[in-house]
Amino acid sequence: MGQKIIRFSDLTGRHAEDEDQLVRVVVRAHPELADGPVAIEVLAGELAEVRGLALDLVTIELYRPDAEEPETVVMTAEAFDRLATVTPMAEVLRGAERVAARAVPVQAAAAGAGRERVNYASPEHAGRPHKGRTTDAEKQLVRQHLDEINERLAAEGVRTVDLANPEHVARYGLEELAAERGVTLG
């Protein structure tokens, strides 16, 4: 006895007559995605409008003097171009200083595009540099698991939480832990 696999579009539920009709689509950022990218299968014909719906996006990094890490912002090219009020943006960019290209992880860029909120009170994100308020839950997680969190941050190439850094100690409420470990704030 043989088996027949029937494939359907995840978007419309329509049956795929031939497996060659299916296109694998990886969704990297969406407001409903909480656990990273997912893959769906759709009929090729269902994607006919995709290119026409695509946006011209600009990704910029803001290096503020009061922040440890740059803030990544994604916006439409049209909105970005409107920021240049004296000289057209094309001219501003032609005369701008060249910088070395920096590899931006796809998820980081996508997160900026979708404004997906990161839960810094979770074990996979706690201690990571971020703008905004540090919640009590994140502080507690960092205090209780500092060594493991620093191990993860170092493996990811991100700055670690330093008990000798007064800003880090204040941000995460690490005064007691620093004293226990004999670390002098400096």
mmCIF file with all atom_site columns, C-alpha atoms in Angstrom:
data_model
loop_
_atom_site.group_PDB
_atom_site.id
_atom_site.type_symbol
_atom_site.label_atom_id
_atom_site.label_alt_id
_atom_site.label_comp_id
_atom_site.label_asym_id
_atom_site.label_entity_id
_atom_site.label_seq_id
_atom_site.pdbx_PDB_ins_code
_atom_site.Cartn_x
_atom_site.Cartn_y
_atom_site.Cartn_z
_atom_site.occupancy
_atom_site.B_iso_or_equiv
_atom_site.pdbx_formal_charge
_atom_site.auth_seq_id
_atom_site.auth_comp_id
_atom_site.auth_asym_id
_atom_site.auth_atom_id
_atom_site.pdbx_PDB_model_num
ATOM 1   C CA . MET A 1 1   ? 0.000  0.000  0.000  1.00 0.00 ? 1   MET A CA 1
ATOM 2   C CA . GLY A 1 2   ? 1.326  3.427  -0.922 1.00 0.00 ? 2   GLY A CA 1
ATOM 3   C CA . GLN A 1 3   ? 0.930  6.752  0.733  1.00 0.00 ? 3   GLN A CA 1
ATOM 4   C CA . LYS A 1 4   ? 0.113  10.078 -0.785 1.00 0.00 ? 4   LYS A CA 1
ATOM 5   C CA . ILE A 1 5   ? 1.102  13.303 0.926  1.00 0.00 ? 5   ILE A CA 1
ATOM 6   C CA . ILE A 1 6   ? -1.216 16.195 0.268  1.00 0.00 ? 6   ILE A CA 1
ATOM 7   C CA . ARG A 1 7   ? 0.352  19.635 0.773  1.00 0.00 ? 7   ARG A CA 1
ATOM 8   C CA . PHE A 1 8   ? -1.580 22.821 1.432  1.00 0.00 ? 8   PHE A CA 1
ATOM 9   C CA . SER A 1 9   ? -0.782 26.520 1.566  1.00 0.00 ? 9   SER A CA 1
ATOM 10  C CA . ASP A 1 10  ? -0.445 27.748 5.150  1.00 0.00 ? 10  ASP A CA 1
ATOM 11  C CA . LEU A 1 11  ? -1.977 31.054 4.039  1.00 0.00 ? 11  LEU A CA 1
ATOM 12  C CA . THR A 1 12  ? -5.096 29.969 2.173  1.00 0.00 ? 12  THR A CA 1
ATOM 13  C CA . GLY A 1 13  ? -5.431 26.241 2.791  1.00 0.00 ? 13  GLY A CA 1
ATOM 14  C CA . ARG A 1 14  ? -5.484 25.676 -0.971 1.00 0.00 ? 14  ARG A CA 1
ATOM 15  C CA . HIS A 1 15  ? -4.186 22.331 -2.174 1.00 0.00 ? 15  HIS A CA 1
ATOM 16  C CA . ALA A 1 16  ? -0.836 22.179 -3.993 1.00 0.00 ? 16  ALA A CA 1
ATOM 17  C CA . GLU A 1 17  ? -1.206 20.000 -7.104 1.00 0.00 ? 17  GLU A CA 1
ATOM 18  C CA . ASP A 1 18  ? 2.570  19.729 -7.404 1.00 0.00 ? 18  ASP A CA 1
ATOM 19  C CA . GLU A 1 19  ? 5.272  20.153 -4.757 1.00 0.00 ? 19  GLU A CA 1
ATOM 20  C CA . ASP A 1 20  ? 7.076  22.579 -7.103 1.00 0.00 ? 20  ASP A CA 1
ATOM 21  C CA . GLN A 1 21  ? 4.206  25.035 -6.587 1.00 0.00 ? 21  GLN A CA 1
ATOM 22  C CA . LEU A 1 22  ? 5.129  25.536 -2.940 1.00 0.00 ? 22  LEU A CA 1
ATOM 23  C CA . VAL A 1 23  ? 7.438  28.286 -1.726 1.00 0.00 ? 23  VAL A CA 1
ATOM 24  C CA . ARG A 1 24  ? 9.027  28.174 1.714  1.00 0.00 ? 24  ARG A CA 1
ATOM 25  C CA . VAL A 1 25  ? 8.645  31.544 3.462  1.00 0.00 ? 25  VAL A CA 1
ATOM 26  C CA . VAL A 1 26  ? 10.676 32.321 6.574  1.00 0.00 ? 26  VAL A CA 1
ATOM 27  C CA . VAL A 1 27  ? 9.020  34.942 8.765  1.00 0.00 ? 27  VAL A CA 1
ATOM 28  C CA . ARG A 1 28  ? 11.781 36.589 10.804 1.00 0.00 ? 28  ARG A CA 1
ATOM 29  C CA . ALA A 1 29  ? 9.848  39.389 12.487 1.00 0.00 ? 29  ALA A CA 1
ATOM 30  C CA . HIS A 1 30  ? 6.165  39.850 13.223 1.00 0.00 ? 30  HIS A CA 1
ATOM 31  C CA . PRO A 1 31  ? 4.379  41.309 16.250 1.00 0.00 ? 31  PRO A CA 1
ATOM 32  C CA . GLU A 1 32  ? 2.916  37.855 17.011 1.00 0.00 ? 32  GLU A CA 1
ATOM 33  C CA . LEU A 1 33  ? 6.307  36.069 16.893 1.00 0.00 ? 33  LEU A CA 1
ATOM 34  C CA . ALA A 1 34  ? 7.719  35.618 20.367 1.00 0.00 ? 34  ALA A CA 1
ATOM 35  C CA . ASP A 1 35  ? 10.118 32.697 19.962 1.00 0.00 ? 35  ASP A CA 1
ATOM 36  C CA . GLY A 1 36  ? 12.076 33.588 16.844 1.00 0.00 ? 36  GLY A CA 1
ATOM 37  C CA . PRO A 1 37  ? 11.630 32.939 13.118 1.00 0.00 ? 37  PRO A CA 1
ATOM 38  C CA . VAL A 1 38  ? 9.166  30.420 11.685 1.00 0.00 ? 38  VAL A CA 1
ATOM 39  C CA . ALA A 1 39  ? 8.749  28.822 8.251  1.00 0.00 ? 39  ALA A CA 1
ATOM 40  C CA . ILE A 1 40  ? 5.490  28.451 6.345  1.00 0.00 ? 40  ILE A CA 1
ATOM 41  C CA . GLU A 1 41  ? 4.678  27.046 2.909  1.00 0.00 ? 41  GLU A CA 1
ATOM 42  C CA . VAL A 1 42  ? 2.564  28.944 0.401  1.00 0.00 ? 42  VAL A CA 1
ATOM 43  C CA . LEU A 1 43  ? 1.591  28.527 -3.208 1.00 0.00 ? 43  LEU A CA 1
ATOM 44  C CA . ALA A 1 44  ? 3.842  30.540 -5.509 1.00 0.00 ? 44  ALA A CA 1
ATOM 45  C CA . GLY A 1 45  ? 0.867  32.341 -7.020 1.00 0.00 ? 45  GLY A CA 1
ATOM 46  C CA . GLU A 1 46  ? -0.094 33.677 -3.605 1.00 0.00 ? 46  GLU A CA 1
ATOM 47  C CA . LEU A 1 47  ? 3.138  35.664 -3.537 1.00 0.00 ? 47  LEU A CA 1
ATOM 48  C CA . ALA A 1 48  ? 2.550  37.571 -6.783 1.00 0.00 ? 48  ALA A CA 1
ATOM 49  C CA . GLU A 1 49  ? 1.881  40.831 -4.919 1.00 0.00 ? 49  GLU A CA 1
ATOM 50  C CA . VAL A 1 50  ? 4.730  40.535 -2.408 1.00 0.00 ? 50  VAL A CA 1
ATOM 51  C CA . ARG A 1 51  ? 7.307  42.563 -4.314 1.00 0.00 ? 51  ARG A CA 1
ATOM 52  C CA . GLY A 1 52  ? 4.795  45.319 -4.979 1.00 0.00 ? 52  GLY A CA 1
ATOM 53  C CA . LEU A 1 53  ? 3.958  45.492 -1.275 1.00 0.00 ? 53  LEU A CA 1
ATOM 54  C CA . ALA A 1 54  ? 7.589  45.644 -0.158 1.00 0.00 ? 54  ALA A CA 1
ATOM 55  C CA . LEU A 1 55  ? 8.763  48.845 1.497  1.00 0.00 ? 55  LEU A CA 1
ATOM 56  C CA . ASP A 1 56  ? 11.966 50.754 0.846  1.00 0.00 ? 56  ASP A CA 1
ATOM 57  C CA . LEU A 1 57  ? 13.454 50.722 4.329  1.00 0.00 ? 57  LEU A CA 1
ATOM 58  C CA . VAL A 1 58  ? 16.401 52.522 5.879  1.00 0.00 ? 58  VAL A CA 1
ATOM 59  C CA . THR A 1 59  ? 18.230 51.130 8.910  1.00 0.00 ? 59  THR A CA 1
ATOM 60  C CA . ILE A 1 60  ? 20.129 53.644 11.020 1.00 0.00 ? 60  ILE A CA 1
ATOM 61  C CA . GLU A 1 61  ? 22.112 53.363 14.229 1.00 0.00 ? 61  GLU A CA 1
ATOM 62  C CA . LEU A 1 62  ? 21.962 56.108 16.833 1.00 0.00 ? 62  LEU A CA 1
ATOM 63  C CA . TYR A 1 63  ? 25.144 56.446 18.898 1.00 0.00 ? 63  TYR A CA 1
ATOM 64  C CA . ARG A 1 64  ? 24.014 58.526 21.863 1.00 0.00 ? 64  ARG A CA 1
ATOM 65  C CA . PRO A 1 65  ? 26.649 59.729 24.354 1.00 0.00 ? 65  PRO A CA 1
ATOM 66  C CA . ASP A 1 66  ? 24.556 58.462 27.295 1.00 0.00 ? 66  ASP A CA 1
ATOM 67  C CA . ALA A 1 67  ? 24.064 54.910 25.946 1.00 0.00 ? 67  ALA A CA 1
ATOM 68  C CA . GLU A 1 68  ? 26.442 51.954 26.010 1.00 0.00 ? 68  GLU A CA 1
ATOM 69  C CA . GLU A 1 69  ? 25.095 50.424 22.805 1.00 0.00 ? 69  GLU A CA 1
ATOM 70  C CA . PRO A 1 70  ? 23.767 51.995 19.614 1.00 0.00 ? 70  PRO A CA 1
ATOM 71  C CA . GLU A 1 71  ? 20.018 52.034 19.068 1.00 0.00 ? 71  GLU A CA 1
ATOM 72  C CA . THR A 1 72  ? 18.914 50.544 15.746 1.00 0.00 ? 72  THR A CA 1
ATOM 73  C CA . VAL A 1 73  ? 15.952 52.224 14.060 1.00 0.00 ? 73  VAL A CA 1
ATOM 74  C CA . VAL A 1 74  ? 14.243 51.043 10.877 1.00 0.00 ? 74  VAL A CA 1
ATOM 75  C CA . MET A 1 75  ? 12.019 53.453 8.943  1.00 0.00 ? 75  MET A CA 1
ATOM 76  C CA . THR A 1 76  ? 10.757 54.019 5.448  1.00 0.00 ? 76  THR A CA 1
ATOM 77  C CA . ALA A 1 77  ? 13.200 55.696 3.079  1.00 0.00 ? 77  ALA A CA 1
ATOM 78  C CA . GLU A 1 78  ? 10.584 58.380 2.444  1.00 0.00 ? 78  GLU A CA 1
ATOM 79  C CA . ALA A 1 79  ? 10.397 59.297 6.157  1.00 0.00 ? 79  ALA A CA 1
ATOM 80  C CA . PHE A 1 80  ? 14.183 59.288 6.451  1.00 0.00 ? 80  PHE A CA 1
ATOM 81  C CA . ASP A 1 81  ? 14.584 61.497 3.368  1.00 0.00 ? 81  ASP A CA 1
ATOM 82  C CA . ARG A 1 82  ? 12.218 64.065 4.904  1.00 0.00 ? 82  ARG A CA 1
ATOM 83  C CA . LEU A 1 83  ? 14.686 64.563 7.774  1.00 0.00 ? 83  LEU A CA 1
ATOM 84  C CA . ALA A 1 84  ? 17.022 66.416 5.379  1.00 0.00 ? 84  ALA A CA 1
ATOM 85  C CA . THR A 1 85  ? 15.519 69.890 5.105  1.00 0.00 ? 85  THR A CA 1
ATOM 86  C CA . VAL A 1 86  ? 18.369 71.974 3.648  1.00 0.00 ? 86  VAL A CA 1
ATOM 87  C CA . THR A 1 87  ? 19.994 69.581 1.190  1.00 0.00 ? 87  THR A CA 1
ATOM 88  C CA . PRO A 1 88  ? 18.354 66.555 -0.503 1.00 0.00 ? 88  PRO A CA 1
ATOM 89  C CA . MET A 1 89  ? 19.139 63.308 1.343  1.00 0.00 ? 89  MET A CA 1
ATOM 90  C CA . ALA A 1 90  ? 20.854 61.794 -1.733 1.00 0.00 ? 90  ALA A CA 1
ATOM 91  C CA . GLU A 1 91  ? 23.330 64.676 -1.658 1.00 0.00 ? 91  GLU A CA 1
ATOM 92  C CA . VAL A 1 92  ? 23.808 64.418 2.116  1.00 0.00 ? 92  VAL A CA 1
ATOM 93  C CA . LEU A 1 93  ? 24.621 60.707 1.766  1.00 0.00 ? 93  LEU A CA 1
ATOM 94  C CA . ARG A 1 94  ? 27.017 61.251 -1.155 1.00 0.00 ? 94  ARG A CA 1
ATOM 95  C CA . GLY A 1 95  ? 29.035 63.719 0.940  1.00 0.00 ? 95  GLY A CA 1
ATOM 96  C CA . ALA A 1 96  ? 28.927 61.689 4.171  1.00 0.00 ? 96  ALA A CA 1
ATOM 97  C CA . GLU A 1 97  ? 31.887 60.002 5.852  1.00 0.00 ? 97  GLU A CA 1
ATOM 98  C CA . ARG A 1 98  ? 32.321 56.323 4.915  1.00 0.00 ? 98  ARG A CA 1
ATOM 99  C CA . VAL A 1 99  ? 32.286 53.819 7.773  1.00 0.00 ? 99  VAL A CA 1
ATOM 100 C CA . ALA A 1 100 ? 33.174 50.153 7.813  1.00 0.00 ? 100 ALA A CA 1
ATOM 101 C CA . ALA A 1 101 ? 30.203 47.905 7.229  1.00 0.00 ? 101 ALA A CA 1
ATOM 102 C CA . ARG A 1 102 ? 29.061 46.183 10.385 1.00 0.00 ? 102 ARG A CA 1
ATOM 103 C CA . ALA A 1 103 ? 27.314 42.845 10.255 1.00 0.00 ? 103 ALA A CA 1
ATOM 104 C CA . VAL A 1 104 ? 23.844 43.336 11.704 1.00 0.00 ? 104 VAL A CA 1
ATOM 105 C CA . PRO A 1 105 ? 22.220 40.096 12.786 1.00 0.00 ? 105 PRO A CA 1
ATOM 106 C CA . VAL A 1 106 ? 19.048 39.537 10.810 1.00 0.00 ? 106 VAL A CA 1
ATOM 107 C CA . GLN A 1 107 ? 17.024 39.176 13.988 1.00 0.00 ? 107 GLN A CA 1
ATOM 108 C CA . ALA A 1 108 ? 18.292 42.499 15.357 1.00 0.00 ? 108 ALA A CA 1
ATOM 109 C CA . ALA A 1 109 ? 17.367 44.311 12.177 1.00 0.00 ? 109 ALA A CA 1
ATOM 110 C CA . ALA A 1 110 ? 14.034 42.575 12.039 1.00 0.00 ? 110 ALA A CA 1
ATOM 111 C CA . ALA A 1 111 ? 13.293 43.351 15.658 1.00 0.00 ? 111 ALA A CA 1
ATOM 112 C CA . GLY A 1 112 ? 13.769 47.003 14.940 1.00 0.00 ? 112 GLY A CA 1
ATOM 113 C CA . ALA A 1 113 ? 11.543 46.767 11.904 1.00 0.00 ? 113 ALA A CA 1
ATOM 114 C CA . GLY A 1 114 ? 8.696  45.069 13.698 1.00 0.00 ? 114 GLY A CA 1
ATOM 115 C CA . ARG A 1 115 ? 9.196  46.853 16.994 1.00 0.00 ? 115 ARG A CA 1
ATOM 116 C CA . GLU A 1 116 ? 9.022  43.449 18.616 1.00 0.00 ? 116 GLU A CA 1
ATOM 117 C CA . ARG A 1 117 ? 9.395  43.835 22.372 1.00 0.00 ? 117 ARG A CA 1
ATOM 118 C CA . VAL A 1 118 ? 12.170 41.916 24.069 1.00 0.00 ? 118 VAL A CA 1
ATOM 119 C CA . ASN A 1 119 ? 11.522 40.514 27.524 1.00 0.00 ? 119 ASN A CA 1
ATOM 120 C CA . TYR A 1 120 ? 14.689 41.437 29.418 1.00 0.00 ? 120 TYR A CA 1
ATOM 121 C CA . ALA A 1 121 ? 13.326 39.636 32.479 1.00 0.00 ? 121 ALA A CA 1
ATOM 122 C CA . SER A 1 122 ? 13.798 36.306 30.673 1.00 0.00 ? 122 SER A CA 1
ATOM 123 C CA . PRO A 1 123 ? 16.919 34.137 31.064 1.00 0.00 ? 123 PRO A CA 1
ATOM 124 C CA . GLU A 1 124 ? 17.860 34.543 27.374 1.00 0.00 ? 124 GLU A CA 1
ATOM 125 C CA . HIS A 1 125 ? 17.845 38.372 27.509 1.00 0.00 ? 125 HIS A CA 1
ATOM 126 C CA . ALA A 1 126 ? 18.528 39.374 31.134 1.00 0.00 ? 126 ALA A CA 1
ATOM 127 C CA . GLY A 1 127 ? 21.592 41.595 31.576 1.00 0.00 ? 127 GLY A CA 1
ATOM 128 C CA . ARG A 1 128 ? 21.693 42.586 27.922 1.00 0.00 ? 128 ARG A CA 1
ATOM 129 C CA . PRO A 1 129 ? 22.246 46.330 27.386 1.00 0.00 ? 129 PRO A CA 1
ATOM 130 C CA . HIS A 1 130 ? 19.008 48.144 26.619 1.00 0.00 ? 130 HIS A CA 1
ATOM 131 C CA . LYS A 1 131 ? 17.388 51.512 26.864 1.00 0.00 ? 131 LYS A CA 1
ATOM 132 C CA . GLY A 1 132 ? 14.598 52.092 29.284 1.00 0.00 ? 132 GLY A CA 1
ATOM 133 C CA . ARG A 1 133 ? 13.728 50.902 32.749 1.00 0.00 ? 133 ARG A CA 1
ATOM 134 C CA . THR A 1 134 ? 15.223 47.765 34.238 1.00 0.00 ? 134 THR A CA 1
ATOM 135 C CA . THR A 1 135 ? 12.365 45.835 35.818 1.00 0.00 ? 135 THR A CA 1
ATOM 136 C CA . ASP A 1 136 ? 12.526 44.290 39.283 1.00 0.00 ? 136 ASP A CA 1
ATOM 137 C CA . ALA A 1 137 ? 12.193 40.867 37.647 1.00 0.00 ? 137 ALA A CA 1
ATOM 138 C CA . GLU A 1 138 ? 15.280 41.477 35.475 1.00 0.00 ? 138 GLU A CA 1
ATOM 139 C CA . LYS A 1 139 ? 17.244 42.812 38.466 1.00 0.00 ? 139 LYS A CA 1
ATOM 140 C CA . GLN A 1 140 ? 16.371 39.730 40.498 1.00 0.00 ? 140 GLN A CA 1
ATOM 141 C CA . LEU A 1 141 ? 17.317 37.385 37.652 1.00 0.00 ? 141 LEU A CA 1
ATOM 142 C CA . VAL A 1 142 ? 20.688 39.130 37.188 1.00 0.00 ? 142 VAL A CA 1
ATOM 143 C CA . ARG A 1 143 ? 21.384 39.085 40.947 1.00 0.00 ? 143 ARG A CA 1
ATOM 144 C CA . GLN A 1 144 ? 20.533 35.398 41.266 1.00 0.00 ? 144 GLN A CA 1
ATOM 145 C CA . HIS A 1 145 ? 22.297 34.193 38.099 1.00 0.00 ? 145 HIS A CA 1
ATOM 146 C CA . LEU A 1 146 ? 25.034 36.767 37.443 1.00 0.00 ? 146 LEU A CA 1
ATOM 147 C CA . ASP A 1 147 ? 27.764 34.285 36.518 1.00 0.00 ? 147 ASP A CA 1
ATOM 148 C CA . GLU A 1 148 ? 25.566 32.335 34.085 1.00 0.00 ? 148 GLU A CA 1
ATOM 149 C CA . ILE A 1 149 ? 24.246 35.545 32.532 1.00 0.00 ? 149 ILE A CA 1
ATOM 150 C CA . ASN A 1 150 ? 27.768 36.930 32.085 1.00 0.00 ? 150 ASN A CA 1
ATOM 151 C CA . GLU A 1 151 ? 28.835 33.634 30.519 1.00 0.00 ? 151 GLU A CA 1
ATOM 152 C CA . ARG A 1 152 ? 25.972 33.903 27.992 1.00 0.00 ? 152 ARG A CA 1
ATOM 153 C CA . LEU A 1 153 ? 26.646 37.572 27.273 1.00 0.00 ? 153 LEU A CA 1
ATOM 154 C CA . ALA A 1 154 ? 30.365 36.925 26.704 1.00 0.00 ? 154 ALA A CA 1
ATOM 155 C CA . ALA A 1 155 ? 29.575 34.006 24.375 1.00 0.00 ? 155 ALA A CA 1
ATOM 156 C CA . GLU A 1 156 ? 27.269 36.324 22.400 1.00 0.00 ? 156 GLU A CA 1
ATOM 157 C CA . GLY A 1 157 ? 29.957 39.013 22.190 1.00 0.00 ? 157 GLY A CA 1
ATOM 158 C CA . VAL A 1 158 ? 27.912 41.425 24.310 1.00 0.00 ? 158 VAL A CA 1
ATOM 159 C CA . ARG A 1 159 ? 29.294 43.449 27.225 1.00 0.00 ? 159 ARG A CA 1
ATOM 160 C CA . THR A 1 160 ? 29.031 41.620 30.537 1.00 0.00 ? 160 THR A CA 1
ATOM 161 C CA . VAL A 1 161 ? 27.573 42.937 33.795 1.00 0.00 ? 161 VAL A CA 1
ATOM 162 C CA . ASP A 1 162 ? 30.579 44.270 35.728 1.00 0.00 ? 162 ASP A CA 1
ATOM 163 C CA . LEU A 1 163 ? 30.422 44.400 39.524 1.00 0.00 ? 163 LEU A CA 1
ATOM 164 C CA . ALA A 1 164 ? 33.137 47.075 39.455 1.00 0.00 ? 164 ALA A CA 1
ATOM 165 C CA . ASN A 1 165 ? 31.017 49.338 37.224 1.00 0.00 ? 165 ASN A CA 1
ATOM 166 C CA . PRO A 1 166 ? 28.888 51.647 39.416 1.00 0.00 ? 166 PRO A CA 1
ATOM 167 C CA . GLU A 1 167 ? 26.279 52.061 36.645 1.00 0.00 ? 167 GLU A CA 1
ATOM 168 C CA . HIS A 1 168 ? 25.828 48.275 36.327 1.00 0.00 ? 168 HIS A CA 1
ATOM 169 C CA . VAL A 1 169 ? 25.678 47.840 40.117 1.00 0.00 ? 169 VAL A CA 1
ATOM 170 C CA . ALA A 1 170 ? 23.016 50.561 40.425 1.00 0.00 ? 170 ALA A CA 1
ATOM 171 C CA . ARG A 1 171 ? 21.024 49.371 37.398 1.00 0.00 ? 171 ARG A CA 1
ATOM 172 C CA . TYR A 1 172 ? 20.713 45.773 38.631 1.00 0.00 ? 172 TYR A CA 1
ATOM 173 C CA . GLY A 1 173 ? 20.832 46.398 42.415 1.00 0.00 ? 173 GLY A CA 1
ATOM 174 C CA . LEU A 1 174 ? 24.107 44.505 42.836 1.00 0.00 ? 174 LEU A CA 1
ATOM 175 C CA . GLU A 1 175 ? 25.496 46.449 45.819 1.00 0.00 ? 175 GLU A CA 1
ATOM 176 C CA . GLU A 1 176 ? 25.186 43.493 48.197 1.00 0.00 ? 176 GLU A CA 1
ATOM 177 C CA . LEU A 1 177 ? 26.689 41.021 45.723 1.00 0.00 ? 177 LEU A CA 1
ATOM 178 C CA . ALA A 1 178 ? 29.618 43.359 44.980 1.00 0.00 ? 178 ALA A CA 1
ATOM 179 C CA . ALA A 1 179 ? 30.291 43.706 48.703 1.00 0.00 ? 179 ALA A CA 1
ATOM 180 C CA . GLU A 1 180 ? 30.064 39.916 49.203 1.00 0.00 ? 180 GLU A CA 1
ATOM 181 C CA . ARG A 1 181 ? 32.628 39.369 46.464 1.00 0.00 ? 181 ARG A CA 1
ATOM 182 C CA . GLY A 1 182 ? 34.879 42.152 47.777 1.00 0.00 ? 182 GLY A CA 1
ATOM 183 C CA . VAL A 1 183 ? 34.612 44.196 44.598 1.00 0.00 ? 183 VAL A CA 1
ATOM 184 C CA . THR A 1 184 ? 35.503 47.884 44.929 1.00 0.00 ? 184 THR A CA 1
ATOM 185 C CA . LEU A 1 185 ? 33.342 50.152 42.817 1.00 0.00 ? 185 LEU A CA 1
ATOM 186 C CA . GLY A 1 186 ? 35.408 52.317 40.551 1.00 0.00 ? 186 GLY A CA 1
#
